[in-house]
Short mmCIF file of C-alpha atoms in Angstrom, two decimals:
data_model
loop_
_atom_site.label_atom_id
_atom_site.label_comp_id
_atom_site.label_asym_id
_atom_site.label_seq_id
_atom_site.Cartn_x
_atom_site.Cartn_y
_atom_site.Cartn_z
CA MET A 1 62.52 69.64 -8.02
CA LYS A 2 62.74 66.16 -6.90
CA ARG A 3 63.51 67.21 -3.01
CA VAL A 4 60.70 70.17 -3.43
CA MET A 5 58.50 67.63 -4.06
CA ALA A 6 59.27 65.28 -1.83
CA ASN A 7 58.91 68.10 0.74
CA CYS A 8 55.62 69.09 0.21
CA LYS A 9 52.26 68.65 2.48
CA LEU A 10 49.60 67.44 0.22
CA ASP A 11 47.18 69.83 1.30
CA GLY A 12 45.53 73.18 1.68
CA ALA A 13 45.15 75.87 -1.32
CA VAL A 14 47.90 77.83 0.34
CA GLN A 15 50.52 75.21 0.33
CA TRP A 16 49.97 74.70 -3.04
CA LYS A 17 49.86 78.08 -4.42
CA GLU A 18 52.95 78.61 -2.24
CA MET A 19 53.95 75.50 -4.35
CA LEU A 20 53.28 76.72 -7.78
CA GLU A 21 55.36 80.06 -7.16
CA THR A 22 58.39 77.63 -5.77
CA SER A 23 58.23 75.10 -8.68
CA SER A 24 57.84 77.62 -11.09
CA LYS A 25 60.99 79.49 -10.00
CA LEU A 26 62.92 76.46 -10.10
CA CYS A 27 61.91 75.82 -14.23
CA GLU A 28 62.50 79.29 -14.76
CA GLU A 29 65.79 78.99 -13.45
CA ALA A 30 66.53 75.67 -15.13
CA ALA A 31 65.32 77.33 -18.36
CA ASP A 32 68.14 79.69 -18.01
CA LYS A 33 70.74 77.48 -17.22
CA PHE A 34 70.00 75.35 -20.48
CA GLU A 35 69.35 78.42 -22.76
CA LYS A 36 72.73 77.66 -24.64
CA ALA A 37 71.52 74.12 -25.79
CA ARG A 38 68.09 75.60 -26.94
CA ALA A 39 70.62 78.28 -29.14
CA ALA A 40 71.52 74.77 -31.05
CA VAL A 41 68.70 75.46 -33.27
CA ASP A 42 68.02 78.10 -35.36
CA ASP A 43 66.48 78.75 -38.92
CA GLU A 44 67.80 76.50 -40.62
CA GLY A 45 67.78 73.62 -38.25
CA PHE A 46 70.87 72.10 -36.15
CA GLU A 47 74.66 73.31 -37.01
CA GLU A 48 77.21 70.57 -37.47
CA ASP A 49 79.87 70.49 -35.36
CA ASP A 50 83.16 68.48 -35.26
CA GLY A 51 83.89 68.18 -31.36
CA ASN A 52 81.63 67.52 -29.02
CA GLU A 53 79.56 70.11 -28.35
CA GLU A 54 76.72 68.53 -29.82
CA GLY A 55 76.68 65.37 -27.53
CA ASP A 56 76.91 68.06 -24.60
CA ASP A 57 73.79 69.92 -26.10
CA LEU A 58 72.02 66.64 -26.48
CA ASP A 59 72.99 66.14 -22.54
CA TRP A 60 71.54 69.52 -21.64
CA MET A 61 68.78 69.03 -23.14
CA VAL A 62 67.26 65.82 -21.86
CA LEU A 63 68.38 66.88 -18.55
CA HIS A 64 65.99 69.95 -19.12
CA ILE A 65 63.50 67.52 -20.08
CA GLU A 66 63.59 65.51 -17.71
CA HIS A 67 63.05 68.38 -14.98
CA LEU A 68 60.14 69.77 -17.34
CA LEU A 69 58.91 66.39 -17.20
CA GLN A 70 59.08 66.23 -12.99
CA PHE A 71 57.32 69.45 -13.26
CA VAL A 72 54.41 68.28 -15.07
CA ASP A 73 53.97 65.40 -13.54
CA PHE A 74 53.93 67.58 -10.12
CA ALA A 75 51.22 69.50 -11.49
CA ILE A 76 48.79 66.49 -12.47
CA THR A 77 49.15 65.62 -9.06
CA ALA A 78 48.62 69.61 -7.77
CA LEU A 79 45.44 69.22 -10.25
CA ASP A 80 43.87 66.65 -8.33
CA LYS A 81 44.83 67.91 -4.51
CA SER A 82 44.12 71.59 -5.00
CA LYS A 83 40.61 72.76 -3.87
CA ALA A 84 40.93 76.29 -5.04
CA MET A 85 39.76 76.59 -8.59
CA GLU A 86 41.66 79.63 -9.98
CA ILE A 87 45.10 77.81 -8.58
CA SER A 88 44.23 74.84 -10.62
CA ILE A 89 43.62 76.97 -13.42
CA GLU A 90 46.88 78.53 -13.07
CA TRP A 91 48.57 75.26 -12.37
CA LEU A 92 47.56 73.74 -15.91
CA ARG A 93 48.28 76.81 -17.81
CA ARG A 94 51.69 76.72 -16.28
CA ALA A 95 52.09 72.78 -16.69
CA ILE A 96 51.18 72.74 -20.61
CA ILE A 97 53.54 75.68 -20.91
CA ALA A 98 56.25 73.84 -19.63
CA TRP A 99 55.00 70.42 -21.83
CA ARG A 100 55.15 72.48 -24.36
CA SER A 101 58.55 73.19 -24.22
CA CYS A 102 59.31 69.64 -23.06
CA PHE A 103 57.98 68.69 -26.56
CA SER A 104 59.91 70.69 -28.89
CA LEU A 105 62.93 69.61 -27.12
CA THR A 106 62.02 65.91 -27.03
CA LEU A 107 61.87 66.90 -31.01
CA ALA A 108 64.79 68.29 -31.35
CA VAL A 109 67.10 66.06 -29.58
CA ARG A 110 65.66 63.32 -31.34
CA TYR A 111 66.64 65.58 -35.10
CA LEU A 112 70.37 66.27 -33.61
CA SER A 113 70.93 62.70 -32.50
CA GLN A 114 69.88 61.43 -36.11
CA SER A 115 68.60 58.23 -34.34
CA ASN A 116 65.93 56.91 -32.32
CA ARG A 117 67.56 56.25 -28.87
CA PHE A 118 65.12 58.84 -27.44
CA ASN A 119 61.72 56.95 -28.50
CA ALA A 120 60.74 56.41 -25.17
CA LEU A 121 61.91 60.29 -24.03
CA GLN A 122 59.63 61.45 -26.62
CA GLY A 123 56.78 58.56 -25.68
CA ASP A 124 57.24 60.67 -22.50
CA ALA A 125 56.08 63.59 -23.67
CA TYR A 126 53.77 62.47 -25.39
CA ALA A 127 52.20 60.10 -22.33
CA ALA A 128 52.52 63.98 -20.59
CA GLY A 129 50.25 65.27 -23.00
CA CYS A 130 47.65 62.62 -22.87
CA ARG A 131 47.45 63.30 -18.92
CA LEU A 132 47.13 66.22 -19.12
CA LEU A 133 44.17 66.42 -21.23
CA GLY A 134 42.69 63.91 -18.75
CA SER A 135 42.37 67.30 -16.29
CA PRO A 136 38.46 67.68 -15.36
CA PHE A 137 36.53 69.28 -17.92
CA GLU A 138 35.78 72.30 -16.40
CA LEU A 139 39.94 73.28 -15.79
CA LEU A 140 40.21 72.71 -19.49
CA THR A 141 37.21 74.95 -20.23
CA ALA A 142 38.17 77.48 -17.81
CA LEU A 143 41.74 77.80 -19.26
CA SER A 144 40.14 77.31 -22.91
CA HIS A 145 38.44 80.59 -22.04
CA SER A 146 40.64 82.58 -20.14
CA THR A 147 43.45 85.09 -20.66
CA SER A 148 46.19 85.10 -18.47
CA GLU A 149 48.36 88.13 -17.87
CA GLY A 150 51.08 88.53 -20.30
CA SER A 151 50.46 85.04 -21.73
CA THR A 152 49.56 85.93 -25.86
CA THR A 153 50.14 81.47 -26.69
CA GLN A 154 47.01 80.05 -27.37
CA LEU A 155 47.51 76.54 -25.47
CA LEU A 156 44.03 74.64 -26.71
CA GLY A 157 42.24 74.15 -29.81
CA SER A 158 39.03 72.94 -30.13
CA LYS A 159 40.14 69.37 -29.84
CA GLY A 160 43.35 68.93 -27.50
CA LEU A 161 46.57 70.38 -27.08
CA LEU A 162 48.23 72.50 -29.67
CA LEU A 163 51.62 71.34 -30.73
CA PRO A 164 54.24 73.92 -30.53
CA PRO A 165 55.89 74.34 -33.93
CA PRO A 166 59.19 72.12 -35.23
CA PRO A 167 62.54 73.21 -33.90
CA GLY A 168 63.78 74.86 -37.10
CA SER A 169 62.36 74.81 -40.51
CA GLY A 170 64.02 71.57 -42.26
CA SER A 171 63.73 69.63 -39.67
CA GLY A 172 63.46 66.60 -41.79
CA GLU A 173 60.79 63.53 -41.61
CA ILE A 174 61.46 63.08 -37.82
CA VAL A 175 58.64 65.22 -37.02
CA GLU A 176 56.93 66.12 -40.40
CA HIS A 177 54.14 63.54 -39.87
CA LEU A 178 53.06 65.25 -36.58
CA PRO A 179 49.68 67.01 -36.69
CA SER A 180 48.89 70.91 -35.65
CA GLU A 181 46.53 69.81 -32.72
CA ALA A 182 46.38 66.36 -30.66
CA THR A 183 43.56 64.91 -28.53
CA GLU A 184 43.75 62.73 -25.99
CA GLU A 185 43.57 59.38 -27.79
CA GLU A 186 46.26 60.98 -30.64
CA LEU A 187 48.65 61.48 -27.57
CA ALA A 188 48.07 58.12 -26.26
CA THR A 189 48.55 56.40 -29.99
CA LEU A 190 51.60 58.50 -29.97
CA ALA A 191 53.42 57.94 -26.78
CA GLU A 192 52.61 53.83 -27.07
CA ALA A 193 53.79 53.77 -31.10
CA ALA A 194 57.24 55.61 -29.36
CA TYR A 195 57.18 53.30 -26.66
CA ILE A 196 57.07 50.09 -28.62
CA ALA A 197 60.25 50.98 -31.02
CA ALA A 198 61.99 51.77 -27.51
CA GLY A 199 61.94 48.01 -27.06
CA ALA A 200 62.77 47.05 -23.28
CA GLU A 201 63.14 50.75 -22.28
CA GLY A 202 59.66 51.38 -23.06
CA LEU A 203 58.11 48.98 -21.59
CA LEU A 204 57.50 50.24 -17.91
CA PRO A 205 55.99 53.59 -19.05
CA MET A 206 53.68 51.82 -21.59
CA GLY A 207 52.17 49.76 -18.74
CA GLU A 208 51.92 52.66 -16.82
CA LEU A 209 50.75 54.56 -19.45
CA GLN A 210 48.00 52.00 -19.96
CA MET A 211 47.30 51.92 -16.60
CA HIS A 212 46.39 55.40 -16.55
CA LEU A 213 44.14 55.11 -19.79
CA ALA A 214 42.63 52.13 -17.68
CA ARG A 215 41.94 54.62 -14.63
CA ARG A 216 40.36 57.17 -17.44
CA MET A 217 37.86 55.17 -18.85
CA GLN A 218 36.90 53.79 -15.44
CA SER A 219 36.39 57.97 -14.20
CA THR A 220 34.00 57.94 -17.34
CA SER A 221 31.95 54.53 -16.95
CA ARG A 222 33.48 53.00 -19.68
CA ASP A 223 34.98 49.61 -19.65
CA PRO A 224 39.05 49.56 -18.88
CA MET A 225 39.50 46.17 -19.54
CA ALA A 226 41.45 46.22 -22.87
CA HIS A 227 43.71 48.91 -21.51
CA LEU A 228 43.94 46.58 -17.67
CA LYS A 229 44.68 43.79 -20.21
CA LYS A 230 47.31 45.35 -22.29
CA ALA A 231 48.91 46.90 -18.83
CA THR A 232 49.05 43.13 -17.77
CA GLU A 233 50.96 41.77 -20.88
CA VAL A 234 53.45 44.64 -20.68
CA PHE A 235 54.21 44.07 -17.45
CA GLN A 236 54.55 40.29 -17.81
CA ALA A 237 57.23 40.83 -20.27
CA LEU A 238 59.44 43.38 -18.08
CA SER A 239 58.95 40.63 -15.00
CA ASN A 240 61.55 38.27 -17.21
CA ASN A 241 64.03 41.64 -17.17
CA GLY A 242 66.04 40.91 -13.92
CA PRO A 243 65.17 41.16 -10.40
CA ASP A 244 64.50 44.77 -9.77
CA ASP A 245 62.36 44.97 -12.87
CA LYS A 246 60.32 41.61 -11.48
CA ALA A 247 59.36 43.35 -8.12
CA ILE A 248 58.30 46.54 -10.09
CA ALA A 249 56.69 44.33 -12.87
CA TRP A 250 54.28 42.13 -9.78
CA TYR A 251 53.76 45.03 -7.69
CA ASN A 252 52.40 46.93 -10.44
CA MET A 253 50.10 43.80 -12.01
CA ALA A 254 48.57 43.47 -8.47
CA CYS A 255 47.46 47.71 -8.88
CA VAL A 256 46.47 46.03 -12.63
CA ALA A 257 44.48 42.98 -10.66
CA ALA A 258 42.86 45.77 -8.40
CA MET A 259 41.85 47.95 -10.45
CA ALA A 260 39.81 44.63 -12.11
CA ASN A 261 38.38 43.90 -8.92
CA ARG A 262 40.31 40.59 -8.47
CA PRO A 263 41.87 40.41 -5.24
CA ASP A 264 43.24 36.80 -5.61
CA TYR A 265 45.70 37.72 -8.59
CA ALA A 266 46.42 40.91 -6.34
CA ALA A 267 47.42 38.90 -3.48
CA LYS A 268 49.57 36.65 -5.66
CA ALA A 269 51.28 39.39 -7.40
CA LEU A 270 52.51 40.93 -4.22
CA ARG A 271 53.11 37.87 -2.62
CA THR A 272 55.81 37.20 -5.52
CA CYS A 273 56.80 40.82 -6.05
CA LEU A 274 58.04 40.95 -1.88
CA HIS A 275 59.41 38.00 -2.24
CA ALA A 276 61.60 39.67 -4.96
CA VAL A 277 62.58 42.85 -3.35
CA GLU A 278 65.50 42.25 -0.94
CA PRO A 279 64.84 41.57 2.84
CA SER A 280 66.15 45.02 4.19
CA GLN A 281 63.76 46.64 1.57
CA ARG A 282 60.18 44.90 2.09
CA ARG A 283 59.05 47.33 4.65
CA LYS A 284 59.07 50.01 2.56
CA TRP A 285 57.53 48.42 -0.54
CA ILE A 286 54.39 47.16 1.99
CA GLU A 287 53.94 50.97 3.49
CA GLU A 288 53.89 51.59 -0.40
CA VAL A 289 51.11 49.00 -1.07
CA ARG A 290 49.12 50.84 1.91
CA GLU A 291 49.29 54.25 0.73
CA ASP A 292 48.64 53.34 -2.75
CA GLY A 293 45.03 54.35 -4.17
CA ASP A 294 44.53 51.07 -6.52
CA LEU A 295 45.26 48.37 -3.96
CA GLN A 296 43.61 50.24 -0.70
CA PRO A 297 40.63 48.96 -1.28
CA LEU A 298 41.53 45.46 -1.09
CA LEU A 299 43.83 46.08 2.26
CA ASN A 300 40.86 44.66 4.43
CA LEU A 301 40.70 41.48 2.50
CA PRO A 302 42.33 38.27 3.58
CA GLU A 303 43.78 37.37 1.33
CA ILE A 304 46.07 40.39 0.87
CA GLN A 305 46.48 40.45 4.69
CA ALA A 306 48.01 37.16 4.14
CA ALA A 307 50.29 37.88 0.89
CA LEU A 308 51.86 41.28 2.93
CA GLU A 309 51.85 38.91 6.21
CA LEU A 310 50.95 42.52 8.21
CA GLU A 311 49.81 39.72 10.90
CA THR A 312 52.77 37.97 11.39
CA GLY A 313 54.99 40.55 10.54
CA GLY A 314 56.55 37.95 8.48
CA TYR A 315 58.44 40.51 5.60
CA ARG A 316 59.97 42.78 8.85
#
């Protein structure tokens, strides 16, 4: 899936239609491979096993969840880039179907493991659903009124996404608190709680979620500052974890500063980020800055150019 995404040309309806079929086929093939893992769930819940089969099931299920999340992320990109309404609606439909499978599996993994060590993964599932509900209103409306050929599963309720039923009938307190339907705001709240419970592992995705929510606020002419402030706090905590996390954290803080229209802070954050990056990797990071939608509006400002040393090539 990652290779297909990397090779995709992000323009034109024809390409997106072809990518829809290609990526969907990959998901179907993956689903066949991981069917044995899903067979661990029956009407009575998970069966106990004295060997390593349960651990193997967990590994396969987590891999499949990650694969499905990649598809959903790719679909969200397609919804943003594709210009054809019909193709966009189909992307959204298949993305929600993939998300429902992903969501069910995250609940199954948590129950099978009988632990909280997969909190970040469950947070990723909630966050993906939140992002899907951030799709253009006209697409959500069209999907809610359409009946796809061969599809009998209702995907959207009156308020948001319909959540699939928990795996098994006696799945216990891990999932019994979940509603049957969740709005964008409710999924965001669930994701935040899961990321907080995940501790250090949840810091980066928590910050990214706050940035997504801030963009949503900006897109509807609402004040994003509460989410931007929370994102900054999270990334500041992440910056203390080590050199790799420090660079990623300060890069994201530069994006947050750009969204808040603070080029001075953005320049400082970029400078700190690049100093934390290995010299051989700095050019690659600078190229990413040039292509980043959050940072592009600031690229021509002198303080940003100085931070990147674009004129002198100081980071080459």
